[in-house]
Amino acid sequence: MDHFLYQNGALHAEDVPLADIAASVGTPFYCYSTATLSRHYHLFDEALAGIDHLICYAMKANSNLAVVKLLGDLGAGMDVVSGGEYARARAAGIPGERIVFSGIGKTESEMRLALSGGIRQVNVESEPEMELLDRVAREMGVTVPITVRVNPDVDAKTHEKIATGKSENKFGIPISRAREVYRMAAKMHGLQVVGIDVHIGSQLVDLAPFEAAYRKVADLTGILRADGHDIKRLDLGGGLGIPYERSNAAPPLPTDYGAMVQGVFSDLDVEIEIEPGRLIAGNAGVLVSSVIYVKEGEDRTFLILDAAMNDLIRPAMYNAWHDIVPLVEPPAGVEMQPMDVVGPVCETGDTFTRARPMPPMLAGDVVAFRSAGAYGAVMASEYNSRPLVPEVLVDGENWAVIRPRPSVDEMLGHDRLPEWMNG
Ligand code: LLP
């Protein structure tokens, strides 16, 4: 459930008509709902009640400072994957002891940043990374808590570009090599082994692959403990999917996921960390866009919007489906017409959807892409020299711009002419 509903025929974000925001900030823009973000955080928190846990929101899904602070204020930790995300988490007031650092290519400077600012744990993904982290920690005179991310070789049954838990994927160390890698880690004086990490992919709509991976992690916990390692914490990654298409059967809920997690791990006396991103932010956001033209092609109608693939890349990149609904509720029983919904960017891939049944649309009408709160704004670019779109946060009747739209001059201001062109 989210808080983007029609009230008196007008699509609202909580208590604010989206048309009011559109009139004030212009389109396109992203809009997020505080109530939905909080609700999703609490759902996970309640689902894991009864087992010691920390929800480390995967900031990559939506890393706006206001969103990060909102979740941090509820008690969330953060899963960061770059020095930039680490800096954002700290700027939003998240203490180091609630930040976990994931990612396969952490650089020395990123390690130094995290170790000097404080870190709950680093999720190590390879032997060379482990060696570098050990050296950096010893040089800095600290001991850094680590887990090793294991690759359980489980098919997450999701889009191939977001599956991470098969042996052919670049993530983690093969679970078959885990004992050897933990033995190596135990000898490194800059590192303190605290647990195991796993993340098998994103937008999973079935619990079975999670459970298969988690059972392997539970078995490994026993083996590593018998080898003498102090495995007290398990980071289970993120990945629980959301219903992008309202007409489809909904994926499992956090409650179902939490029950499964407790079933697998409750006897092990471990602290559980999870790293949900999409489920927290996805349905907490919409992308609002205006119709520029309705264009009749030879055998199809094109709805040309002012938002494009540079603003929301998911359809072009993963063939992802986003529901697209008008801000003005269509009358019941209105005749739908198939339309290709496209953006203005100069490539055919700038197509959000083909032959989508849409109510009658005119230039100037405004639509919302649902489920755009995760992997939307964060994946945007300025392709075609289109300034990044603004972000708005709603809380009840209140709303605020949490990232303004840059002017074209500001965008140009990031470029520099080399000296030899100025003469
Ligand atoms: N933890 C790790 C280590 C991850 O790599 C990810 C996502 C997450 C947690 C959060 O997963 P989530 O709960 O959001 O599924 N851009 C793609 C999704 C890429 C996900 C990358 N890793 C999309 O738009 O579908």
Short mmCIF file of C-alpha atoms and ligand atoms in Angstrom, two decimals:
data_model
loop_
_atom_site.label_atom_id
_atom_site.label_comp_id
_atom_site.label_asym_id
_atom_site.label_seq_id
_atom_site.Cartn_x
_atom_site.Cartn_y
_atom_site.Cartn_z
CA MET A 1 0.00 0.00 0.00
CA ASP A 2 1.19 3.51 -0.73
CA HIS A 3 -0.12 7.00 -0.19
CA PHE A 4 -0.66 8.05 -3.81
CA LEU A 5 -4.43 7.85 -4.12
CA TYR A 6 -7.21 9.62 -5.98
CA GLN A 7 -9.23 11.92 -3.74
CA ASN A 8 -12.18 13.70 -5.35
CA GLY A 9 -10.85 12.70 -8.75
CA ALA A 10 -7.37 14.16 -8.23
CA LEU A 11 -4.26 12.08 -7.62
CA HIS A 12 -2.75 13.05 -4.27
CA ALA A 13 0.55 12.42 -2.55
CA GLU A 14 -0.75 11.96 0.99
CA ASP A 15 -2.90 15.09 1.46
CA VAL A 16 -1.40 17.16 -1.35
CA PRO A 17 -2.81 17.18 -4.90
CA LEU A 18 0.08 16.36 -7.23
CA ALA A 19 -1.33 18.95 -9.64
CA ASP A 20 -0.59 21.67 -7.06
CA ILE A 21 3.05 20.62 -6.87
CA ALA A 22 3.21 20.41 -10.68
CA ALA A 23 1.84 23.95 -10.95
CA SER A 24 4.47 25.20 -8.54
CA VAL A 25 7.67 23.33 -9.52
CA GLY A 26 6.81 22.43 -13.12
CA THR A 27 7.20 18.99 -14.65
CA PRO A 28 8.87 16.57 -14.68
CA PHE A 29 9.56 15.99 -10.98
CA TYR A 30 9.89 13.13 -8.54
CA CYS A 31 7.64 13.13 -5.50
CA TYR A 32 8.10 10.95 -2.40
CA SER A 33 5.74 10.17 0.46
CA THR A 34 6.99 10.28 4.05
CA ALA A 35 4.13 8.07 5.28
CA THR A 36 4.95 5.37 2.71
CA LEU A 37 8.67 5.41 3.44
CA SER A 38 8.02 5.15 7.19
CA ARG A 39 5.41 2.45 6.72
CA HIS A 40 7.79 0.28 4.70
CA TYR A 41 10.57 0.68 7.25
CA HIS A 42 8.19 -0.28 10.08
CA LEU A 43 6.90 -3.30 8.14
CA PHE A 44 10.41 -4.77 8.03
CA ASP A 45 11.10 -3.79 11.60
CA GLU A 46 7.94 -5.56 12.79
CA ALA A 47 8.59 -8.55 10.54
CA LEU A 48 11.90 -9.11 12.32
CA ALA A 49 10.65 -8.38 15.84
CA GLY A 50 11.72 -11.29 18.00
CA ILE A 51 15.20 -11.51 16.52
CA ASP A 52 18.02 -9.05 17.13
CA HIS A 53 18.20 -7.01 13.90
CA LEU A 54 19.21 -3.83 12.12
CA ILE A 55 17.61 -2.63 8.90
CA CYS A 56 20.35 -1.08 6.80
CA TYR A 57 18.50 0.77 4.03
CA ALA A 58 20.30 0.31 0.69
CA MET A 59 20.86 3.96 -0.09
CA LYS A 60 21.54 3.31 -3.73
CA ALA A 61 17.77 3.02 -4.24
CA ASN A 62 17.21 6.65 -3.29
CA SER A 63 19.95 8.61 -1.61
CA ASN A 64 18.42 12.06 -1.31
CA LEU A 65 19.61 13.48 2.02
CA ALA A 66 16.04 14.07 3.21
CA VAL A 67 15.05 10.47 2.48
CA VAL A 68 18.15 9.14 4.20
CA LYS A 69 17.59 11.36 7.23
CA LEU A 70 13.92 10.41 7.45
CA LEU A 71 14.82 6.71 7.60
CA GLY A 72 17.81 7.31 9.85
CA ASP A 73 15.59 9.17 12.31
CA LEU A 74 13.36 6.08 12.46
CA GLY A 75 16.39 4.06 13.52
CA ALA A 76 17.55 2.65 10.18
CA GLY A 77 21.16 1.90 9.47
CA MET A 78 22.53 2.41 5.95
CA ASP A 79 24.09 0.13 3.38
CA VAL A 80 26.52 2.25 1.36
CA VAL A 81 28.48 1.31 -1.74
CA SER A 82 30.74 4.30 -2.34
CA GLY A 83 32.54 7.10 -0.58
CA GLY A 84 29.83 9.41 -1.88
CA GLU A 85 27.08 7.35 -0.26
CA TYR A 86 29.09 7.14 2.95
CA ALA A 87 29.41 10.93 2.97
CA ARG A 88 25.68 11.31 2.33
CA ALA A 89 24.83 8.96 5.19
CA ARG A 90 27.08 10.89 7.57
CA ALA A 91 25.71 14.23 6.32
CA ALA A 92 22.20 12.94 7.06
CA GLY A 93 23.32 12.26 10.64
CA ILE A 94 23.70 8.48 10.49
CA PRO A 95 26.35 7.39 12.99
CA GLY A 96 29.20 5.23 11.70
CA GLU A 97 28.13 2.34 13.88
CA ARG A 98 24.96 2.05 11.80
CA ILE A 99 26.69 2.09 8.39
CA VAL A 100 27.73 -1.04 6.51
CA PHE A 101 29.97 -0.74 3.48
CA SER A 102 29.24 -3.05 0.53
CA GLY A 103 30.55 -3.21 -3.03
CA ILE A 104 33.15 -5.11 -5.04
CA GLY A 105 35.47 -2.23 -5.87
CA LYS A 106 36.13 -0.22 -2.74
CA THR A 107 39.14 2.00 -3.25
CA GLU A 108 41.82 2.80 -0.69
CA SER A 109 40.55 6.35 -0.26
CA GLU A 110 36.99 5.09 0.30
CA MET A 111 38.30 2.69 2.93
CA ARG A 112 40.17 5.49 4.66
CA LEU A 113 37.07 7.67 4.63
CA ALA A 114 34.95 4.95 6.23
CA LEU A 115 37.57 3.93 8.77
CA SER A 116 38.20 7.47 9.88
CA GLY A 117 34.50 8.40 10.06
CA GLY A 118 33.43 5.16 11.75
CA ILE A 119 31.91 2.04 10.26
CA ARG A 120 29.80 -0.80 11.62
CA GLN A 121 31.36 -3.33 9.26
CA VAL A 122 32.87 -3.67 5.83
CA ASN A 123 31.42 -6.42 3.65
CA VAL A 124 34.51 -7.74 1.91
CA GLU A 125 34.05 -9.23 -1.54
CA SER A 126 37.47 -10.62 -2.54
CA GLU A 127 40.88 -11.63 -1.23
CA PRO A 128 42.70 -8.63 -2.78
CA GLU A 129 40.18 -6.30 -1.17
CA MET A 130 40.74 -8.04 2.15
CA GLU A 131 44.50 -7.58 1.89
CA LEU A 132 44.16 -3.89 1.07
CA LEU A 133 41.64 -3.29 3.86
CA ASP A 134 43.91 -5.04 6.35
CA ARG A 135 46.87 -2.87 5.33
CA VAL A 136 44.81 0.34 5.47
CA ALA A 137 43.39 -0.55 8.89
CA ARG A 138 46.84 -1.37 10.32
CA GLU A 139 48.31 1.84 8.91
CA MET A 140 45.48 3.76 10.58
CA GLY A 141 45.98 1.86 13.82
CA VAL A 142 42.45 0.43 13.90
CA THR A 143 40.78 -2.95 13.66
CA VAL A 144 37.88 -3.04 11.24
CA PRO A 145 34.90 -5.37 11.71
CA ILE A 146 34.27 -7.38 8.54
CA THR A 147 32.00 -9.93 7.00
CA VAL A 148 32.84 -11.75 3.81
CA ARG A 149 30.20 -11.68 1.11
CA VAL A 150 29.67 -15.20 -0.11
CA ASN A 151 28.24 -16.06 -3.49
CA PRO A 152 25.88 -18.99 -2.81
CA ASP A 153 25.36 -19.89 -6.48
CA VAL A 154 21.59 -19.60 -6.26
CA ASP A 155 19.42 -18.46 -9.15
CA ALA A 156 17.44 -15.45 -7.91
CA LYS A 157 15.01 -15.81 -10.86
CA THR A 158 15.00 -12.12 -11.59
CA HIS A 159 16.13 -9.92 -14.50
CA GLU A 160 19.63 -11.00 -15.52
CA LYS A 161 21.04 -7.48 -15.01
CA ILE A 162 20.07 -7.45 -11.34
CA ALA A 163 20.82 -11.07 -10.38
CA THR A 164 23.96 -11.30 -8.26
CA GLY A 165 24.03 -14.69 -6.57
CA LYS A 166 25.09 -17.03 -9.38
CA SER A 167 28.68 -18.18 -9.70
CA GLU A 168 29.05 -16.34 -13.02
CA ASN A 169 28.22 -13.00 -11.36
CA LYS A 170 31.02 -10.70 -10.19
CA PHE A 171 29.82 -10.56 -6.58
CA GLY A 172 31.19 -12.19 -3.44
CA ILE A 173 33.56 -15.10 -3.06
CA PRO A 174 32.41 -18.59 -4.04
CA ILE A 175 30.85 -20.16 -0.96
CA SER A 176 33.01 -23.24 -1.58
CA ARG A 177 36.10 -21.11 -0.82
CA ALA A 178 34.64 -19.50 2.29
CA ARG A 179 36.54 -21.54 4.93
CA GLU A 180 39.87 -20.74 3.30
CA VAL A 181 39.07 -17.02 3.01
CA TYR A 182 37.91 -16.79 6.64
CA ARG A 183 41.11 -18.58 7.70
CA MET A 184 43.05 -15.90 5.81
CA ALA A 185 41.02 -13.12 7.42
CA ALA A 186 41.54 -14.47 10.92
CA LYS A 187 45.30 -14.05 10.48
CA MET A 188 45.04 -10.39 9.50
CA HIS A 189 45.51 -8.10 12.48
CA GLY A 190 43.71 -5.14 10.91
CA LEU A 191 40.51 -7.14 10.56
CA GLN A 192 38.01 -8.56 13.00
CA VAL A 193 35.66 -11.19 11.57
CA VAL A 194 32.12 -10.55 12.82
CA GLY A 195 29.87 -12.31 10.37
CA ILE A 196 28.81 -13.41 6.90
CA ASP A 197 27.18 -11.37 4.13
CA VAL A 198 25.04 -12.48 1.20
CA HIS A 199 22.89 -10.69 -1.39
CA ILE A 200 21.53 -12.66 -4.32
CA GLY A 201 19.73 -10.06 -6.40
CA SER A 202 16.99 -7.51 -6.66
CA GLN A 203 13.25 -7.53 -7.44
CA LEU A 204 12.81 -11.12 -6.23
CA VAL A 205 9.15 -12.08 -6.29
CA ASP A 206 9.53 -15.51 -4.70
CA LEU A 207 10.93 -16.42 -1.29
CA ALA A 208 12.40 -19.77 -2.44
CA PRO A 209 15.73 -18.44 -3.79
CA PHE A 210 16.19 -16.33 -0.64
CA GLU A 211 15.53 -19.34 1.53
CA ALA A 212 17.90 -21.55 -0.49
CA ALA A 213 20.69 -18.97 -0.08
CA TYR A 214 19.94 -18.35 3.60
CA ARG A 215 20.04 -22.07 4.40
CA LYS A 216 23.50 -22.21 2.87
CA VAL A 217 24.52 -19.24 5.03
CA ALA A 218 23.07 -20.93 8.13
CA ASP A 219 25.08 -24.08 7.37
CA LEU A 220 28.20 -22.02 6.78
CA THR A 221 27.67 -20.26 10.12
CA GLY A 222 27.96 -23.61 11.90
CA ILE A 223 31.02 -24.61 9.91
CA LEU A 224 32.85 -21.33 10.48
CA ARG A 225 32.01 -21.32 14.18
CA ALA A 226 33.42 -24.83 14.44
CA ASP A 227 36.54 -23.48 12.73
CA GLY A 228 36.82 -20.98 15.58
CA HIS A 229 35.42 -17.82 13.98
CA ASP A 230 33.16 -15.54 15.98
CA ILE A 231 30.17 -15.35 13.62
CA LYS A 232 27.73 -13.16 15.48
CA ARG A 233 26.11 -11.21 12.68
CA LEU A 234 24.56 -12.18 9.34
CA ASP A 235 23.93 -9.58 6.66
CA LEU A 236 21.23 -11.03 4.40
CA GLY A 237 21.26 -8.29 1.74
CA GLY A 238 18.17 -6.79 0.14
CA GLY A 239 16.18 -7.80 -2.87
CA LEU A 240 12.54 -8.26 -1.90
CA GLY A 241 10.49 -7.21 -4.94
CA ILE A 242 7.55 -4.84 -5.20
CA PRO A 243 4.36 -4.99 -7.28
CA TYR A 244 5.14 -2.77 -10.26
CA GLU A 245 2.00 -3.80 -12.04
CA ARG A 246 -1.07 -3.37 -9.92
CA SER A 247 -2.94 -5.95 -11.95
CA ASN A 248 -0.39 -8.67 -11.07
CA ALA A 249 -0.31 -10.92 -8.03
CA ALA A 250 1.67 -9.14 -5.33
CA PRO A 251 5.10 -10.49 -4.36
CA PRO A 252 5.60 -11.80 -0.81
CA LEU A 253 5.29 -9.16 1.90
CA PRO A 254 7.97 -8.19 4.41
CA THR A 255 5.95 -10.17 6.98
CA ASP A 256 6.35 -13.37 4.92
CA TYR A 257 10.01 -12.60 4.35
CA GLY A 258 10.58 -11.92 8.07
CA ALA A 259 8.85 -15.16 9.07
CA MET A 260 11.06 -17.10 6.65
CA VAL A 261 14.21 -15.38 7.99
CA GLN A 262 13.25 -16.15 11.58
CA GLY A 263 12.48 -19.75 10.61
CA VAL A 264 15.95 -20.21 9.11
CA PHE A 265 18.00 -18.35 11.71
CA SER A 266 16.21 -18.19 15.05
CA ASP A 267 18.15 -21.15 16.54
CA LEU A 268 21.53 -19.70 15.63
CA ASP A 269 21.81 -16.88 18.16
CA VAL A 270 22.85 -14.30 15.57
CA GLU A 271 22.08 -10.68 14.91
CA ILE A 272 20.40 -10.18 11.52
CA GLU A 273 21.02 -7.28 9.17
CA ILE A 274 18.96 -6.75 6.05
CA GLU A 275 19.56 -4.23 3.27
CA PRO A 276 16.23 -3.46 1.59
CA GLY A 277 16.24 -0.61 -0.91
CA ARG A 278 13.47 -1.00 -3.45
CA LEU A 279 10.81 -2.19 -1.03
CA ILE A 280 11.32 0.83 1.17
CA ALA A 281 11.56 3.53 -1.50
CA GLY A 282 10.00 2.10 -4.69
CA ASN A 283 6.31 2.56 -4.07
CA ALA A 284 7.02 5.65 -1.98
CA GLY A 285 7.71 7.70 -5.10
CA VAL A 286 6.21 8.80 -8.40
CA LEU A 287 7.61 10.62 -11.40
CA VAL A 288 5.20 13.30 -12.60
CA SER A 289 5.35 14.32 -16.24
CA SER A 290 3.31 16.33 -18.75
CA VAL A 291 2.13 15.36 -22.19
CA ILE A 292 3.87 17.54 -24.78
CA TYR A 293 2.17 16.12 -27.84
CA VAL A 294 -0.16 13.35 -28.86
CA LYS A 295 1.25 12.21 -32.19
CA GLU A 296 -0.50 9.91 -34.62
CA GLY A 297 1.88 7.48 -36.32
CA GLU A 298 0.93 5.21 -39.20
CA ASP A 299 -0.59 2.54 -37.02
CA ARG A 300 -0.03 3.75 -33.49
CA THR A 301 -0.46 6.72 -31.21
CA PHE A 302 2.59 8.19 -29.48
CA LEU A 303 2.15 9.96 -26.19
CA ILE A 304 5.18 12.25 -26.05
CA LEU A 305 6.04 13.25 -22.48
CA ASP A 306 8.44 15.80 -21.02
CA ALA A 307 10.12 13.02 -19.00
CA ALA A 308 12.55 10.76 -20.79
CA MET A 309 14.89 7.81 -20.40
CA ASN A 310 17.48 10.07 -18.80
CA ASP A 311 15.02 10.78 -15.96
CA LEU A 312 13.78 7.19 -15.50
CA ILE A 313 16.04 4.64 -17.18
CA ARG A 314 14.42 1.45 -15.84
CA PRO A 315 12.12 0.76 -18.83
CA ALA A 316 14.96 1.26 -21.34
CA MET A 317 17.47 -0.68 -19.25
CA TYR A 318 15.46 -3.59 -17.88
CA ASN A 319 12.25 -3.46 -19.91
CA ALA A 320 10.71 -2.54 -16.60
CA TRP A 321 7.01 -1.85 -16.26
CA HIS A 322 5.78 1.25 -14.45
CA ASP A 323 2.06 1.95 -14.15
CA ILE A 324 1.32 5.32 -15.78
CA VAL A 325 -1.78 7.08 -14.52
CA PRO A 326 -3.29 10.51 -15.21
CA LEU A 327 -3.43 13.02 -12.37
CA VAL A 328 -7.12 13.52 -13.16
CA GLU A 329 -8.97 10.28 -12.47
CA PRO A 330 -10.51 8.93 -15.66
CA PRO A 331 -14.28 8.41 -15.48
CA ALA A 332 -15.35 4.82 -14.79
CA GLY A 333 -15.83 2.80 -17.96
CA VAL A 334 -13.82 5.21 -20.12
CA GLU A 335 -12.62 3.64 -23.34
CA MET A 336 -8.91 2.92 -23.23
CA GLN A 337 -6.73 3.31 -26.28
CA PRO A 338 -3.31 1.69 -26.87
CA MET A 339 -0.49 4.25 -26.81
CA ASP A 340 3.29 4.16 -27.04
CA VAL A 341 4.46 6.36 -24.19
CA VAL A 342 7.79 7.96 -25.12
CA GLY A 343 10.15 10.74 -24.10
CA PRO A 344 11.77 13.45 -26.22
CA VAL A 345 15.28 11.92 -26.23
CA CYS A 346 16.64 11.18 -29.67
CA GLU A 347 16.74 7.42 -29.62
CA THR A 348 14.16 4.73 -30.06
CA GLY A 349 15.10 3.24 -26.69
CA ASP A 350 13.48 6.29 -25.11
CA THR A 351 10.23 4.39 -24.95
CA PHE A 352 8.57 3.83 -21.59
CA THR A 353 6.03 1.34 -22.88
CA ARG A 354 4.35 0.20 -26.07
CA ALA A 355 0.66 -0.19 -26.83
CA ARG A 356 -0.27 0.58 -23.21
CA PRO A 357 -4.02 1.01 -22.77
CA MET A 358 -4.43 4.64 -21.75
CA PRO A 359 -7.48 6.85 -21.26
CA PRO A 360 -7.90 9.72 -23.78
CA MET A 361 -5.00 12.17 -23.40
CA LEU A 362 -4.39 15.70 -24.59
CA ALA A 363 -1.30 17.90 -24.70
CA GLY A 364 -0.90 19.51 -21.29
CA ASP A 365 -2.38 16.57 -19.38
CA VAL A 366 -0.19 15.35 -16.54
CA VAL A 367 0.60 11.73 -15.67
CA ALA A 368 2.42 9.94 -12.88
CA PHE A 369 4.73 6.95 -13.22
CA ARG A 370 4.12 4.85 -10.15
CA SER A 371 6.74 2.89 -8.23
CA ALA A 372 9.45 5.33 -9.25
CA GLY A 373 10.85 6.09 -5.80
CA ALA A 374 13.66 3.54 -6.06
CA TYR A 375 16.29 3.53 -8.81
CA GLY A 376 14.60 6.54 -10.42
CA ALA A 377 16.21 9.89 -9.59
CA VAL A 378 19.45 8.19 -8.52
CA MET A 379 19.95 6.69 -11.97
CA ALA A 380 19.11 9.88 -13.86
CA SER A 381 21.56 11.63 -16.15
CA GLU A 382 21.74 14.84 -18.15
CA TYR A 383 21.71 12.99 -21.48
CA ASN A 384 20.58 15.28 -24.29
CA SER A 385 21.55 18.17 -21.97
CA ARG A 386 18.38 17.79 -19.99
CA PRO A 387 18.84 19.15 -16.45
CA LEU A 388 18.16 16.64 -13.65
CA VAL A 389 14.57 16.81 -12.49
CA PRO A 390 13.69 18.13 -9.02
CA GLU A 391 12.67 15.98 -6.08
CA VAL A 392 9.83 16.78 -3.68
CA LEU A 393 8.97 15.23 -0.32
CA VAL A 394 5.42 15.25 1.00
CA ASP A 395 4.50 14.78 4.65
CA GLY A 396 0.75 14.99 5.27
CA GLU A 397 -0.30 18.43 4.06
CA ASN A 398 3.27 19.67 3.86
CA TRP A 399 5.59 19.44 0.95
CA ALA A 400 9.06 20.72 0.18
CA VAL A 401 11.49 20.63 -2.69
CA ILE A 402 14.35 18.43 -1.47
CA ARG A 403 16.40 18.88 -4.62
CA PRO A 404 15.73 21.87 -6.83
CA ARG A 405 15.75 21.78 -10.59
CA PRO A 406 19.10 23.14 -11.78
CA SER A 407 18.93 25.91 -14.34
CA VAL A 408 20.46 25.33 -17.73
CA ASP A 409 23.21 27.79 -16.76
CA GLU A 410 24.02 25.74 -13.67
CA MET A 411 24.25 22.65 -15.83
CA LEU A 412 26.57 24.38 -18.30
CA GLY A 413 28.56 25.74 -15.37
CA HIS A 414 29.90 22.27 -14.63
CA ASP A 415 31.91 22.28 -17.85
CA ARG A 416 35.23 24.10 -18.28
CA LEU A 417 36.90 25.32 -21.41
CA PRO A 418 40.61 24.47 -21.52
CA GLU A 419 42.96 27.38 -21.36
CA TRP A 420 44.04 27.07 -24.99
CA MET A 421 40.49 27.76 -26.17
CA ASN A 422 40.16 30.96 -24.20
CA GLY A 423 42.86 32.91 -25.97
N1 LLP B 1 22.41 -4.84 -0.92
C1 LLP B 1 23.26 -4.95 -1.96
C2 LLP B 1 24.62 -5.44 -1.72
C3 LLP B 1 22.83 -4.59 -3.26
O1 LLP B 1 23.66 -4.71 -4.28
C4 LLP B 1 21.51 -4.11 -3.45
C5 LLP B 1 21.03 -3.73 -4.78
C6 LLP B 1 20.67 -4.01 -2.33
C7 LLP B 1 21.16 -4.39 -1.09
C8 LLP B 1 19.27 -3.50 -2.42
O2 LLP B 1 18.46 -4.30 -3.19
P1 LLP B 1 16.89 -4.00 -3.28
O3 LLP B 1 16.30 -4.28 -1.94
O4 LLP B 1 16.73 -2.58 -3.67
O5 LLP B 1 16.40 -4.92 -4.33
N2 LLP B 1 18.88 -0.50 -10.68
C9 LLP B 1 18.17 -1.76 -10.57
C10 LLP B 1 18.38 -2.40 -9.23
C11 LLP B 1 19.83 -2.64 -8.89
C12 LLP B 1 20.04 -3.23 -7.52
C13 LLP B 1 21.47 -3.25 -7.14
N3 LLP B 1 21.76 -3.75 -5.83
C14 LLP B 1 16.69 -1.52 -10.86
O6 LLP B 1 16.32 -0.40 -11.16
O7 LLP B 1 15.90 -2.48 -10.85
#
